Short mmCIF file of C-alpha atoms (C1' of nucleotides) in Angstrom, two decimals:
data_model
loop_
_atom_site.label_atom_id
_atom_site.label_comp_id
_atom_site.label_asym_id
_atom_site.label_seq_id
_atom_site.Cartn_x
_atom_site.Cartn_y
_atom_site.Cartn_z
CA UNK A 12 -70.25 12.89 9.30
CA UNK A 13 -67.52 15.67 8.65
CA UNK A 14 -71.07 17.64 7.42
CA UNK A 15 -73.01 16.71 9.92
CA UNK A 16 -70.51 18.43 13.16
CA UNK A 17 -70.27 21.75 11.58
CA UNK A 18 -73.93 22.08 10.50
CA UNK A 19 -74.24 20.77 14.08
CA UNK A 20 -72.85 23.43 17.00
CA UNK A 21 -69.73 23.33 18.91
CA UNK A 22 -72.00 21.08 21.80
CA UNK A 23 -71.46 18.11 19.27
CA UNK A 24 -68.12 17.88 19.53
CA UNK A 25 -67.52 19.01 23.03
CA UNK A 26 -69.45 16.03 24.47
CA UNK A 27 -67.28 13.60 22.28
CA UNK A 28 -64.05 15.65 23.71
CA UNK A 29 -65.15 14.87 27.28
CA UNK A 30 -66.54 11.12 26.70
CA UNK A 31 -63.43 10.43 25.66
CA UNK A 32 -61.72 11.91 28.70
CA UNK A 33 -64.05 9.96 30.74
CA UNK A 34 -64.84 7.04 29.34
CA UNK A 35 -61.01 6.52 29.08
CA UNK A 36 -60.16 7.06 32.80
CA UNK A 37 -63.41 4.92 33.78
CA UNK A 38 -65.51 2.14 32.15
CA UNK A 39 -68.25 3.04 30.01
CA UNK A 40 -70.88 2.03 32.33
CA UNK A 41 -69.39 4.00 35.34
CA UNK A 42 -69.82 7.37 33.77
CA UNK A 43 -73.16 9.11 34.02
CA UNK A 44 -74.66 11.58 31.51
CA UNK A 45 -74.76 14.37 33.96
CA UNK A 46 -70.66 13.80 34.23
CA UNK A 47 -70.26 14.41 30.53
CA UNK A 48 -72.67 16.72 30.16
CA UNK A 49 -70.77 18.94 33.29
CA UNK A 50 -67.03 18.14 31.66
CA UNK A 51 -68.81 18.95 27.95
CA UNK A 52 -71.11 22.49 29.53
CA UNK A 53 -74.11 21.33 27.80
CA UNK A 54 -77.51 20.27 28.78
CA UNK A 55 -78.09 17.03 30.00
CA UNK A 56 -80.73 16.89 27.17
CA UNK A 57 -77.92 17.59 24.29
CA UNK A 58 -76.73 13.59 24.36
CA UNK A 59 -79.93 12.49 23.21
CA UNK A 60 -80.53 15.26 20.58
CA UNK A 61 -77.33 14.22 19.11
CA UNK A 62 -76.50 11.28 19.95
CA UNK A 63 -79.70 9.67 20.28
CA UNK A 64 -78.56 8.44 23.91
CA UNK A 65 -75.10 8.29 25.74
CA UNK A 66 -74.28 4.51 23.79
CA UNK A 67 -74.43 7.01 20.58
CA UNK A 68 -71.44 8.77 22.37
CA UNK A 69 -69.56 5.54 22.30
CA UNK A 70 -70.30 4.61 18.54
CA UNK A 71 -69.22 7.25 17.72
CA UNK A 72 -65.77 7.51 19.34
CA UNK A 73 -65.30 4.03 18.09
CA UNK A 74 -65.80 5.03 14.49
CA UNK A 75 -63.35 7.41 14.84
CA UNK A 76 -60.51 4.82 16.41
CA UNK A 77 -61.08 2.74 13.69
CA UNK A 78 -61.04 4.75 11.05
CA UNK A 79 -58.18 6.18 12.43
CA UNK A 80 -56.18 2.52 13.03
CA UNK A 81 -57.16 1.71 9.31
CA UNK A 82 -55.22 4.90 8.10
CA UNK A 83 -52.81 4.36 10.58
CA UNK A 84 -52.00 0.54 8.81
CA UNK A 85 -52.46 1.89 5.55
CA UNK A 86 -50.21 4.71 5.57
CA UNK A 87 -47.59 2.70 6.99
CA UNK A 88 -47.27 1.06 3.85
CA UNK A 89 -44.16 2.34 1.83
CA UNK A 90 -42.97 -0.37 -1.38
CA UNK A 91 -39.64 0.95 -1.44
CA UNK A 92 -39.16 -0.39 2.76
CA UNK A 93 -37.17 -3.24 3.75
CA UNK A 94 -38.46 -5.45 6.26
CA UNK A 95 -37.21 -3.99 8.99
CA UNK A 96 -37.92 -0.45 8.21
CA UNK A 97 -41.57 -1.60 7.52
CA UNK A 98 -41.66 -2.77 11.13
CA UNK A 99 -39.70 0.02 12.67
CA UNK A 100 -42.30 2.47 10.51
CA UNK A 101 -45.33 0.73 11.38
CA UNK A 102 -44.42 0.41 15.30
CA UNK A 103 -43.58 4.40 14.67
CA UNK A 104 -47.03 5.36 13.57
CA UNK A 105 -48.49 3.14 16.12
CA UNK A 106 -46.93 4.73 18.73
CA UNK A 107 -47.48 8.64 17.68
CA UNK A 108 -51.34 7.47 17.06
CA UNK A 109 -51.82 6.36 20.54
CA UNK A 110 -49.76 9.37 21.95
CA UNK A 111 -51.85 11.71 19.63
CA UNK A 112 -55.21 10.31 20.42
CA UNK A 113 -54.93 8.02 23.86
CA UNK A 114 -57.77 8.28 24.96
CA UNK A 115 -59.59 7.31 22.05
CA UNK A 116 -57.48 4.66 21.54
CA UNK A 117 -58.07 2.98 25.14
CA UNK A 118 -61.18 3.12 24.85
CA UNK A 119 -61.30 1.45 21.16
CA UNK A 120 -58.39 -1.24 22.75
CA UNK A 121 -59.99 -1.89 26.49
CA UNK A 122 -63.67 -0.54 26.53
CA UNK A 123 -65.95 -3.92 26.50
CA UNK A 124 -69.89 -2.65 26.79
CA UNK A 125 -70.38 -5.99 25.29
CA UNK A 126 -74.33 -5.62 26.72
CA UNK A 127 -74.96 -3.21 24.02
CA UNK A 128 -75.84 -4.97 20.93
CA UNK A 129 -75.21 -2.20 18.46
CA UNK A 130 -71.37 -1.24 20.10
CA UNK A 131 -70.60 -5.45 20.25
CA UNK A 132 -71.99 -5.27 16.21
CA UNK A 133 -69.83 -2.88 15.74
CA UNK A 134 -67.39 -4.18 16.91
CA UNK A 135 -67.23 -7.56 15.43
CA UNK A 136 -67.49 -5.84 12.31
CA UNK A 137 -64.56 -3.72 12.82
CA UNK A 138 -62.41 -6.89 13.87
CA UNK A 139 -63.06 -8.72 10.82
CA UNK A 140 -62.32 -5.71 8.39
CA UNK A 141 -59.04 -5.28 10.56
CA UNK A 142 -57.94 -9.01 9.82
CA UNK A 143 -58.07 -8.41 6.14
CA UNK A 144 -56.13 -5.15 6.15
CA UNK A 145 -53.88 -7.45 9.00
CA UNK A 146 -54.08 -9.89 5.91
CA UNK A 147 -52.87 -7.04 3.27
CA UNK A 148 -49.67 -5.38 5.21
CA UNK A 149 -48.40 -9.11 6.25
CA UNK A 150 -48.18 -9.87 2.59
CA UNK A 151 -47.08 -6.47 1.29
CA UNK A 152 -44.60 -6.13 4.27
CA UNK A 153 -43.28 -9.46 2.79
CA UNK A 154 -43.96 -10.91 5.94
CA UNK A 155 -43.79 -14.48 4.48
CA UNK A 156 -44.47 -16.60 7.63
CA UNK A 157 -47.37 -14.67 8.44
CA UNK A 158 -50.27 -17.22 6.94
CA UNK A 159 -53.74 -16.22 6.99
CA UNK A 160 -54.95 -18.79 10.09
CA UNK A 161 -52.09 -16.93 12.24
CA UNK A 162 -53.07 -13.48 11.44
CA UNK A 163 -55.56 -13.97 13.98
CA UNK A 164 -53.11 -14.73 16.61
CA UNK A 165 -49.82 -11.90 15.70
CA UNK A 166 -52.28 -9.31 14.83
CA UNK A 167 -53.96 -8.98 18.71
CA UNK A 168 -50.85 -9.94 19.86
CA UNK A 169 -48.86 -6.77 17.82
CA UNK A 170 -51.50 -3.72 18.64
CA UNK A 171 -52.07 -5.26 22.79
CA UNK A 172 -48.14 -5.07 23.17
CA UNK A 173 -48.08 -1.82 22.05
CA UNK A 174 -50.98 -0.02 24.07
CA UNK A 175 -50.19 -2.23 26.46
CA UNK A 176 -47.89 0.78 28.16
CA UNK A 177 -50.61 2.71 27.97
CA UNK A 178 -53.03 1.26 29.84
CA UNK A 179 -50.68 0.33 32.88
CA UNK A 180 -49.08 3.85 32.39
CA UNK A 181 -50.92 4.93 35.11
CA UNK A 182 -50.05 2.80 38.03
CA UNK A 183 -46.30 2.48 36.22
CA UNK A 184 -45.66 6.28 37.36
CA UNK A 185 -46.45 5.56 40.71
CA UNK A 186 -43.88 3.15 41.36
CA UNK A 187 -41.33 4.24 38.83
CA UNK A 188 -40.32 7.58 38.03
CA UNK A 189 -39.90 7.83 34.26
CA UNK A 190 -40.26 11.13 31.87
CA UNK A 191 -42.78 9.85 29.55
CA UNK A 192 -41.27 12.47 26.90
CA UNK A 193 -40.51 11.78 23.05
CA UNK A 194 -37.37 10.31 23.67
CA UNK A 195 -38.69 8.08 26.20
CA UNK A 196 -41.52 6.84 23.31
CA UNK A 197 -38.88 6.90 20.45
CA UNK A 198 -37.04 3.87 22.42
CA UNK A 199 -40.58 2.28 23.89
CA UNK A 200 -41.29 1.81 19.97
CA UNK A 201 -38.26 1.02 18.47
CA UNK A 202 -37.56 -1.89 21.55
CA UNK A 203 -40.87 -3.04 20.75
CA UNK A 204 -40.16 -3.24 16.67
CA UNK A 205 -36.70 -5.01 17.33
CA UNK A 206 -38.35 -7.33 19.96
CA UNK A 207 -41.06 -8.32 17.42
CA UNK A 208 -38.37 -8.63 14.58
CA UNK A 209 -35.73 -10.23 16.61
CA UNK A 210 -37.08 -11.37 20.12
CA UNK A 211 -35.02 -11.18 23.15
CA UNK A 212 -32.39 -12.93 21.25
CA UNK A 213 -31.48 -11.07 18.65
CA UNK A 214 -32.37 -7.50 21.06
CA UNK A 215 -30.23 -8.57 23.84
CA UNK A 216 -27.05 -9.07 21.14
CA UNK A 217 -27.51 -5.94 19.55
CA UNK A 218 -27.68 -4.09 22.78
CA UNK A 219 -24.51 -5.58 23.99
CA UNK A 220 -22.59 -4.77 21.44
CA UNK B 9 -59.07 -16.30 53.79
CA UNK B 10 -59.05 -20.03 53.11
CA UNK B 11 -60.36 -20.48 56.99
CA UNK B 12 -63.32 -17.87 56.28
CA UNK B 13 -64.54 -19.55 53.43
CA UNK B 14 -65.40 -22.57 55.40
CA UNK B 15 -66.20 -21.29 58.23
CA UNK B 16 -69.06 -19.38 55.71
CA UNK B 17 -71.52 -20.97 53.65
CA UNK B 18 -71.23 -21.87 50.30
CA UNK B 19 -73.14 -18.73 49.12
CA UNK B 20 -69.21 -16.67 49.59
CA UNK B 21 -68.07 -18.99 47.37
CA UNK B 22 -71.32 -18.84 44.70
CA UNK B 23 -70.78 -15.07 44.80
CA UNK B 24 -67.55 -15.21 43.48
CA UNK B 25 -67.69 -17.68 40.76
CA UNK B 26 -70.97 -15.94 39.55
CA UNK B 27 -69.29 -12.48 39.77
CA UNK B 28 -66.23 -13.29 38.12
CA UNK B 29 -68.67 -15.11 34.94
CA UNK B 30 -70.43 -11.44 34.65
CA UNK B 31 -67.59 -8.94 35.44
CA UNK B 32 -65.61 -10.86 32.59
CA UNK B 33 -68.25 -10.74 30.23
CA UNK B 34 -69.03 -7.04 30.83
CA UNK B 35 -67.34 -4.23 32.86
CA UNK B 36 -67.54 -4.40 36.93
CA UNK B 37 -70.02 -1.56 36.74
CA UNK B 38 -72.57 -2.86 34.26
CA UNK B 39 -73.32 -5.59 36.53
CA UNK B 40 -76.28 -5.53 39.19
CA UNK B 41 -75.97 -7.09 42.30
CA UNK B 42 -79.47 -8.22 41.77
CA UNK B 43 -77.97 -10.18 38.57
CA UNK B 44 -74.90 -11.27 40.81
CA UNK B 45 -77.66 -12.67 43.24
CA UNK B 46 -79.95 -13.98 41.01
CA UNK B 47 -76.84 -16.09 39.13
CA UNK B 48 -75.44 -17.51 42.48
CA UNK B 49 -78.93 -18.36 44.18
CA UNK B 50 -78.58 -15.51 46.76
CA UNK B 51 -80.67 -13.25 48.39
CA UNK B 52 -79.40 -9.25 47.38
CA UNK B 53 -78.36 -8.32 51.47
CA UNK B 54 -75.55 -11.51 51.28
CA UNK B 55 -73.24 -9.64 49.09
CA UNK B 56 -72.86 -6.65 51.72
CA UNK B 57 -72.72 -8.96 54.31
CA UNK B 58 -69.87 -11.08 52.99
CA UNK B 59 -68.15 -8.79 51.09
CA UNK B 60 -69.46 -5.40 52.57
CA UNK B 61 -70.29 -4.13 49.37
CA UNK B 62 -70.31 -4.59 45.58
CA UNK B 63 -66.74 -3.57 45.52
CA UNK B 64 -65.82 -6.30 47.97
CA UNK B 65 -66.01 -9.27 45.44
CA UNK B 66 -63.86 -7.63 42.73
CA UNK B 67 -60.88 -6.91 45.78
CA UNK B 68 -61.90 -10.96 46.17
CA UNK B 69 -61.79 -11.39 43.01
CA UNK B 70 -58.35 -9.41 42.17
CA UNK B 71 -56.71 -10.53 45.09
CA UNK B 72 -57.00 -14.32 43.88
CA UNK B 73 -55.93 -13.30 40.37
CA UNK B 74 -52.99 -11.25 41.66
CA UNK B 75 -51.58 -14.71 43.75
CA UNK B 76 -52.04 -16.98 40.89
CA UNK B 77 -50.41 -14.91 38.67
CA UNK B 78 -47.83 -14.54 41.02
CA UNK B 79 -47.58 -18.38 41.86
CA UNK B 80 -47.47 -19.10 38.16
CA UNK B 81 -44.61 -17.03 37.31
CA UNK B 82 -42.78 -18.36 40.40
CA UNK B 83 -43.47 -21.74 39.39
CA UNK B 84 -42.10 -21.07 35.89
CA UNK B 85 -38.64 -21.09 37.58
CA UNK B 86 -37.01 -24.34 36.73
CA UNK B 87 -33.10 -23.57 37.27
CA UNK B 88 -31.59 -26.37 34.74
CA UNK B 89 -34.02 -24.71 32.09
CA UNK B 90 -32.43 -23.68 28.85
CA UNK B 91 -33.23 -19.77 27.76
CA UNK B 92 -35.33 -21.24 25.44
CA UNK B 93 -37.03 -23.56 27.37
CA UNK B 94 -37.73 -21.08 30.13
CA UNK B 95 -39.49 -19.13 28.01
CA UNK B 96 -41.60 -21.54 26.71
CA UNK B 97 -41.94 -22.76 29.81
CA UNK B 98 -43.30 -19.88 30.99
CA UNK B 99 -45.32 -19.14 28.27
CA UNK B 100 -47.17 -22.48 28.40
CA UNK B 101 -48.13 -21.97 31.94
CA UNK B 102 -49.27 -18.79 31.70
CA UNK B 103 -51.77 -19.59 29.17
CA UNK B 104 -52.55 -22.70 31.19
CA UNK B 105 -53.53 -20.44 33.49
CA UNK B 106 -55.40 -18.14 31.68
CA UNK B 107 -57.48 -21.24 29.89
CA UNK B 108 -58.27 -22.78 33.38
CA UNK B 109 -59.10 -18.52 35.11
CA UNK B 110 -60.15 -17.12 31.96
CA UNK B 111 -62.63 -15.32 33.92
CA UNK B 112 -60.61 -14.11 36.72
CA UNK B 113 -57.63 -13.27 34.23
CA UNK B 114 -59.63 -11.21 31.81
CA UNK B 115 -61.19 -8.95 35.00
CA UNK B 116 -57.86 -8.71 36.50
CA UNK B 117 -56.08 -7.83 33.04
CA UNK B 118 -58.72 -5.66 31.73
CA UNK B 119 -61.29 -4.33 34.25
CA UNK B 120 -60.81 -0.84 35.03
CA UNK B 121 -62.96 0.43 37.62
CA UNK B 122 -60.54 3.25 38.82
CA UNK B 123 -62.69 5.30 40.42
CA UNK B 124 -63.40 2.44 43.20
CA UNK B 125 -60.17 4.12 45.45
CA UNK B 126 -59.64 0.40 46.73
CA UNK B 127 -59.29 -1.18 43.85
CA UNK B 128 -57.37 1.11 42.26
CA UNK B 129 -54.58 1.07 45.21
CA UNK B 130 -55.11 -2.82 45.07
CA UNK B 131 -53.75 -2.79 41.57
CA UNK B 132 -51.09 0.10 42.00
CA UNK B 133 -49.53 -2.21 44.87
CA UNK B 134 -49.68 -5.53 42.65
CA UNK B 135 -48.56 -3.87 39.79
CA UNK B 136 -45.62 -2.86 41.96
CA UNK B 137 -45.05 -6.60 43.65
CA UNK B 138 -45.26 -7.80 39.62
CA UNK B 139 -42.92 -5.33 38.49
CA UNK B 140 -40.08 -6.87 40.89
CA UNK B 141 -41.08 -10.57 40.62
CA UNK B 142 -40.45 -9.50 36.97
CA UNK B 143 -36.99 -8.32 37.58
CA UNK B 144 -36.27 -11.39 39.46
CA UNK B 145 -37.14 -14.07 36.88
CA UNK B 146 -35.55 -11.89 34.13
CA UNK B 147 -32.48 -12.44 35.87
CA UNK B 148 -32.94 -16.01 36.69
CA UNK B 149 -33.72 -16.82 33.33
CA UNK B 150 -30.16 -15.22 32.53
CA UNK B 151 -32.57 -12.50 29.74
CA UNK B 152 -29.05 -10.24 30.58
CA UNK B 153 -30.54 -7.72 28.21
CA UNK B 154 -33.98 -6.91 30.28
CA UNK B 155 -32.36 -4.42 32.29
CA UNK B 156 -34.61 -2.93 35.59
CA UNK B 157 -35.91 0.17 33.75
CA UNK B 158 -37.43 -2.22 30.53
CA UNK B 159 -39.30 -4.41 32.70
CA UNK B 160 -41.82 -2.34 33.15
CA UNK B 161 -42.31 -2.51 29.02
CA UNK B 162 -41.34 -5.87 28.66
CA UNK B 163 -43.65 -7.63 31.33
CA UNK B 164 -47.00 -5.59 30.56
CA UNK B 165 -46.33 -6.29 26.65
CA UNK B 166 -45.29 -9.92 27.57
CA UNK B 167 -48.54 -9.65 29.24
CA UNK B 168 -50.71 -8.19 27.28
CA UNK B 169 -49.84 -10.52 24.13
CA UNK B 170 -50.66 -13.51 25.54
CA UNK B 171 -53.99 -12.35 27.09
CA UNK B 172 -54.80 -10.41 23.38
CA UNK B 173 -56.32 -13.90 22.23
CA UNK B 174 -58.42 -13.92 25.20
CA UNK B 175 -60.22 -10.46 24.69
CA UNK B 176 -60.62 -11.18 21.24
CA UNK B 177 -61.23 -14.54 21.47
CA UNK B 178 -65.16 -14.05 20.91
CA UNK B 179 -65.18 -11.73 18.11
CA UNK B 180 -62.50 -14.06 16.13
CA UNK B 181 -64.80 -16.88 16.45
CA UNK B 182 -67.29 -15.10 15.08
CA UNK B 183 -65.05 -14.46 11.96
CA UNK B 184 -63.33 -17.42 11.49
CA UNK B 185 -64.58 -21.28 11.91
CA UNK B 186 -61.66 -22.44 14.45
CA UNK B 187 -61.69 -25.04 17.09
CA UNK B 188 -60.13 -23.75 20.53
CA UNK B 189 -58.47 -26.80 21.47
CA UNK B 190 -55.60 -28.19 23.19
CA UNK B 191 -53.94 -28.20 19.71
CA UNK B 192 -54.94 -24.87 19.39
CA UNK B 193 -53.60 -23.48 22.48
CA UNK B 194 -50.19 -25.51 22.15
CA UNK B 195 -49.61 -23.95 19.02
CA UNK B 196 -50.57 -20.54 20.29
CA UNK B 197 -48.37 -21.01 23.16
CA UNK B 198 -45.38 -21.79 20.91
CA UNK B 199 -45.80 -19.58 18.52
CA UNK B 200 -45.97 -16.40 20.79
CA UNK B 201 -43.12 -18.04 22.72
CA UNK B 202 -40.78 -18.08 19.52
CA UNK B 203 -41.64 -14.63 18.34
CA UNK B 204 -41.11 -13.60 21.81
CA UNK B 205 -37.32 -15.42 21.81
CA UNK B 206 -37.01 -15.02 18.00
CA UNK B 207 -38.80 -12.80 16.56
CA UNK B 208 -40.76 -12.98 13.07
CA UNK B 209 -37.69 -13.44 11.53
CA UNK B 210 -36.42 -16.60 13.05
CA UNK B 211 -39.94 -17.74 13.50
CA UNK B 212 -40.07 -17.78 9.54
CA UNK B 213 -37.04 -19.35 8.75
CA UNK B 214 -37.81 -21.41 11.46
CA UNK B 215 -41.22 -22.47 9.97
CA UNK B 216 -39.89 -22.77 6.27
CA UNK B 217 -36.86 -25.13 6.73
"C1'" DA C 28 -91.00 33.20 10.03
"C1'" DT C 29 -88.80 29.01 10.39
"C1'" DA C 30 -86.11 25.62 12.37
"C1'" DA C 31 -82.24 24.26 14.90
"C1'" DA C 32 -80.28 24.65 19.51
"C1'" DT C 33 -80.68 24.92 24.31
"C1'" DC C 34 -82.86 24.77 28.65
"C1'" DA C 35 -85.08 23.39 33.33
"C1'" DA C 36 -87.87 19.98 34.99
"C1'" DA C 37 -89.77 15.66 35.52
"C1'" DC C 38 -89.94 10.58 34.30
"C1'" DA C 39 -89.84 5.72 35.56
"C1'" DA C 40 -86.44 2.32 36.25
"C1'" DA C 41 -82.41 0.52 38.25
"C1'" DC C 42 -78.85 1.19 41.37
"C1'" DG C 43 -76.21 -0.37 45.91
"C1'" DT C 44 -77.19 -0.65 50.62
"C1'" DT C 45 -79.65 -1.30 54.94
"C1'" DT C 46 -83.06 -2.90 58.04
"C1'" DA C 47 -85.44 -5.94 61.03
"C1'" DA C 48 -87.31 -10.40 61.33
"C1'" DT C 49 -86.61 -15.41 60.85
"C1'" DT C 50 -84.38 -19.70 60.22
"C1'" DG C 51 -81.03 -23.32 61.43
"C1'" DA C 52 -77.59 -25.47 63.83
"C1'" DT C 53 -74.45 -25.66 67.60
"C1'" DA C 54 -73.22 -25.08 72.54
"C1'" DA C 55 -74.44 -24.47 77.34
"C1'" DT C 56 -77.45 -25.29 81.07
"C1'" DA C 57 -80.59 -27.77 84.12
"C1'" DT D 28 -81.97 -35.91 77.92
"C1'" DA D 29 -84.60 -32.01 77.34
"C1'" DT D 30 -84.34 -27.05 77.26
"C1'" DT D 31 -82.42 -22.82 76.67
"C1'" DA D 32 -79.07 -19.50 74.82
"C1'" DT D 33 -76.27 -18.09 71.12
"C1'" DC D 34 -74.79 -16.75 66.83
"C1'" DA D 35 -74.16 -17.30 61.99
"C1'" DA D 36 -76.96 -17.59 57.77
"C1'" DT D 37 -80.75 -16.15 55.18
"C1'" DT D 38 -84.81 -13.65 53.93
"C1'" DA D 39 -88.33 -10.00 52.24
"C1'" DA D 40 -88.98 -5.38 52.11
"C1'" DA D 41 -87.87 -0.80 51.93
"C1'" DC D 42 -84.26 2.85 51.86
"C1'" DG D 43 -82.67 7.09 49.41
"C1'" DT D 44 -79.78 7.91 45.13
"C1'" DT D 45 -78.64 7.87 40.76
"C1'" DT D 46 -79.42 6.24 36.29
"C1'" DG D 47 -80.61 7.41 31.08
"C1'" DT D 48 -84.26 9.46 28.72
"C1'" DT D 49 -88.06 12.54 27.56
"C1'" DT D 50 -90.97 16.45 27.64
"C1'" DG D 51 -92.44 21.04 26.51
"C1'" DA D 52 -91.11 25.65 26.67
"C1'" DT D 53 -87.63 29.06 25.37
"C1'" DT D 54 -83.75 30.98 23.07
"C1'" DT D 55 -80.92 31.83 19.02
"C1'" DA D 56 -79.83 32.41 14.34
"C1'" DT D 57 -81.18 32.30 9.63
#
DNA sequence: ATAAATCAAACAAACGTTTAATTGATAATA
DNA sequence: TATTATCAATTAAACGTTTGTTTGATTTAT
C-alpha cells in the first residue's frame, strides 16, 4: 500500500485527507462524492479510478485506524512497567493517537455503514483480531482478573470511555468553555487511567489528599 | 405530544418504531423513506405530513430518548442508598434501559447527522440539560470528588462504557458463542459498576478472595 | 510511444418532498 | 332519521435534485 500512494499521484492521498475530514464531521452516507472530490480538488471521476467507488474511500481509512490502534496497543507494552504505569502509558498513547489522528479515529470508533457488506466484513474481522491483542496486553499487563469471556466486555468499555470526549467534544464547547490544550488532555488521560485503576473510590481519596 | 398521538392514527406511531429499527441498524441518512414506509405499512407522503419531513422522526425519535434518559437517571436517586449501591443502582437501570430502547439508545448515543441544523441544536441543548442533571446526582450520590468541570468527562465516559456493549454487541456475537441473557446483563451491569467504584484493582481482589 | 492521470459530460437510479384526488368517520343541519 | 358539511387520514403519481458511477477524450510524464 505504502507502494502503491507514491507510484499513485498526490490525488490519492488528498481524497483520503478530505474523507476523513468529512466523513468525521458527518455520517458516511451523508457525504456525496462531489463534496470530497471539491474539499480533495480532484475530478469527480478520481474516486473510482482509485478507489474503485467512494465505499473504497472508507476501507481504506479503516485500514489505516486499525493498523494504527494495533501499534498503538502494541507499543504500549513495556516488561519493565508496573501495573499502574502500564495503565497510565497505555491511556497516554491512547490519548495522543486520537489527538494525532481524530478524525480517523471517529470514524473507525462511531462510523456504522453496516449496509456495506465489505466495510461490516471488515469490520468484524478487525474486532476479533483486536480481542486477541485485548487478550495479549491483559495478560502481559498482569492484569490477572481480566479472563478471556470479560475481555469482551472491559475492552469496548476501555477505548468508548476514552473517545468518548471526543465525540461529544463538539457540543461540550458550546456549553462549557474549556482550552482543549495539552495540559487539558494530560489530566483527561491520566483521570481516566486512575478511574479505570481505582474507580471513583480510590480517585476521589487521592484527590483529597 | 402524548394527546397528538391519539388524536393521529396509528401510522405516527408505526413510523417511529420502524424508523428507530433502521436508523439503529444503519446511519439516519442511509435510510429511505420509501424503506421507512414500506417497514411501517405507510404510504411515502405520511412521513411529511406527520413529521414534516425525514428529519422530523429522528427530532421524535431523540426527543423520546433524551426524556428517558433523563427520567432514568432521576429515578436512580434513592436518598438512603449507600455510595455503592447508588452506583449500582444506577448502573442497573441504565442498562435496563438500554436492553428495553436499544434502538432508540443506540440512535441517540451514536447517530450523528450534524449537518441536519435541528438536530444538531436538539442535541447541543440536551447535552447541556444532561450535563447539569449530571452535576446534580453527583452530588446527591455524595461522589465529593466529581467536581463541576469533570462531569463533562465523567458522564460521557460513564456513558459511553455502558452503551460500548451495545455497538459492539453484533460483531462480538459473531466472535464469540455467548448467550445475551438476563445473567448476562446482570453480570455486565455489575461488573462495569465495580470497575466504575473500584477500579480493576479492587475488582480483582474482589473476584479472587 | 506508451501508459498513467485527469477531465467534462452523461448515465440511470434513488433521493426527499409535494400535489391533487379520494376515502372514512364524525358533526351539523333539515 | 336522513342528508349534508367538514376535516383528518390515506393514496397514487409526479416533482425536481442529488446520488454514485461510467464513459470516452485529453493531458501529462516517462
Amino acid at each position: 500500500m505504502e507502494n502503491n500512494k507514491k507510484i499513485w499521484g498526490d490525488a490519492f492521498e488528498r481524497i483520503v485527507e478530505a474523507s476523513a475530514e468529512l466523513f468525521a464531521e458527518n455520517a458516511f452516507h451523508s457525504v456525496g462524492v462531489r463534496e470530497i472530490a471539491n474539499k480533495a480538488n480532484v475530478n469527480i471521476s478520481m474516486i473510482s479510478y482509485y478507489f474503485g467507488g467512494k465505499a473504497g474511500i472508507l476501507i481504506e481509512i479503516l485500514n489505516r485506524f486499525f493498523d494504527m490502534q494495533f501499534s498503538t496497543l502494541k507499543n504500549s507494552i513495556v516488561e519493565t512497567d508496573s501495573k499502574e504505569e502500564s495503565i497510565k502509558r497505555l491511556f497516554r498513547n491512547i490519548v495522543d493517537m486520537i489527538r494525532t489522528h481524530t478524525n480517523i479515529c471517529l470514524i473507525g470508533f462511531s462510523d456504522l455503514p453496516n449496509n456495506v457488506p465489505e466495510v461490516y466484513e471488515l469490520k468484524v474481522n478487525k474486532t476479533h483480531q483486536m480481542m486477541e491483542i485485548g487478550n495479549q496486553i491483559s495478560t502481559r499487563f498482569c492484569i490477572d482478573f481480566c479472563k478471556d469471556e470479560l475481555t469482551h466486555i472491559l475492552g469496548p468499555a476501555m477505548m468508548s470511555m476514552l473517545i468518548s470526549h471526543f465525540t461529544h467534544k463538539n457540543f461540550i464547547s458550546q456549553i462549557y468553555k474549556i482550552e482543549f490544550d495539552n495540559n487539558y488532555y494530560d489530566t483527561y488521560s491520566n483521570t481516566l487511567a486512575e478511574l479505570f485503576l481505582y474507580g471513583i473510590t480510590g480517585f476521589s481519596t487521592e484527590k483529597n489528599q
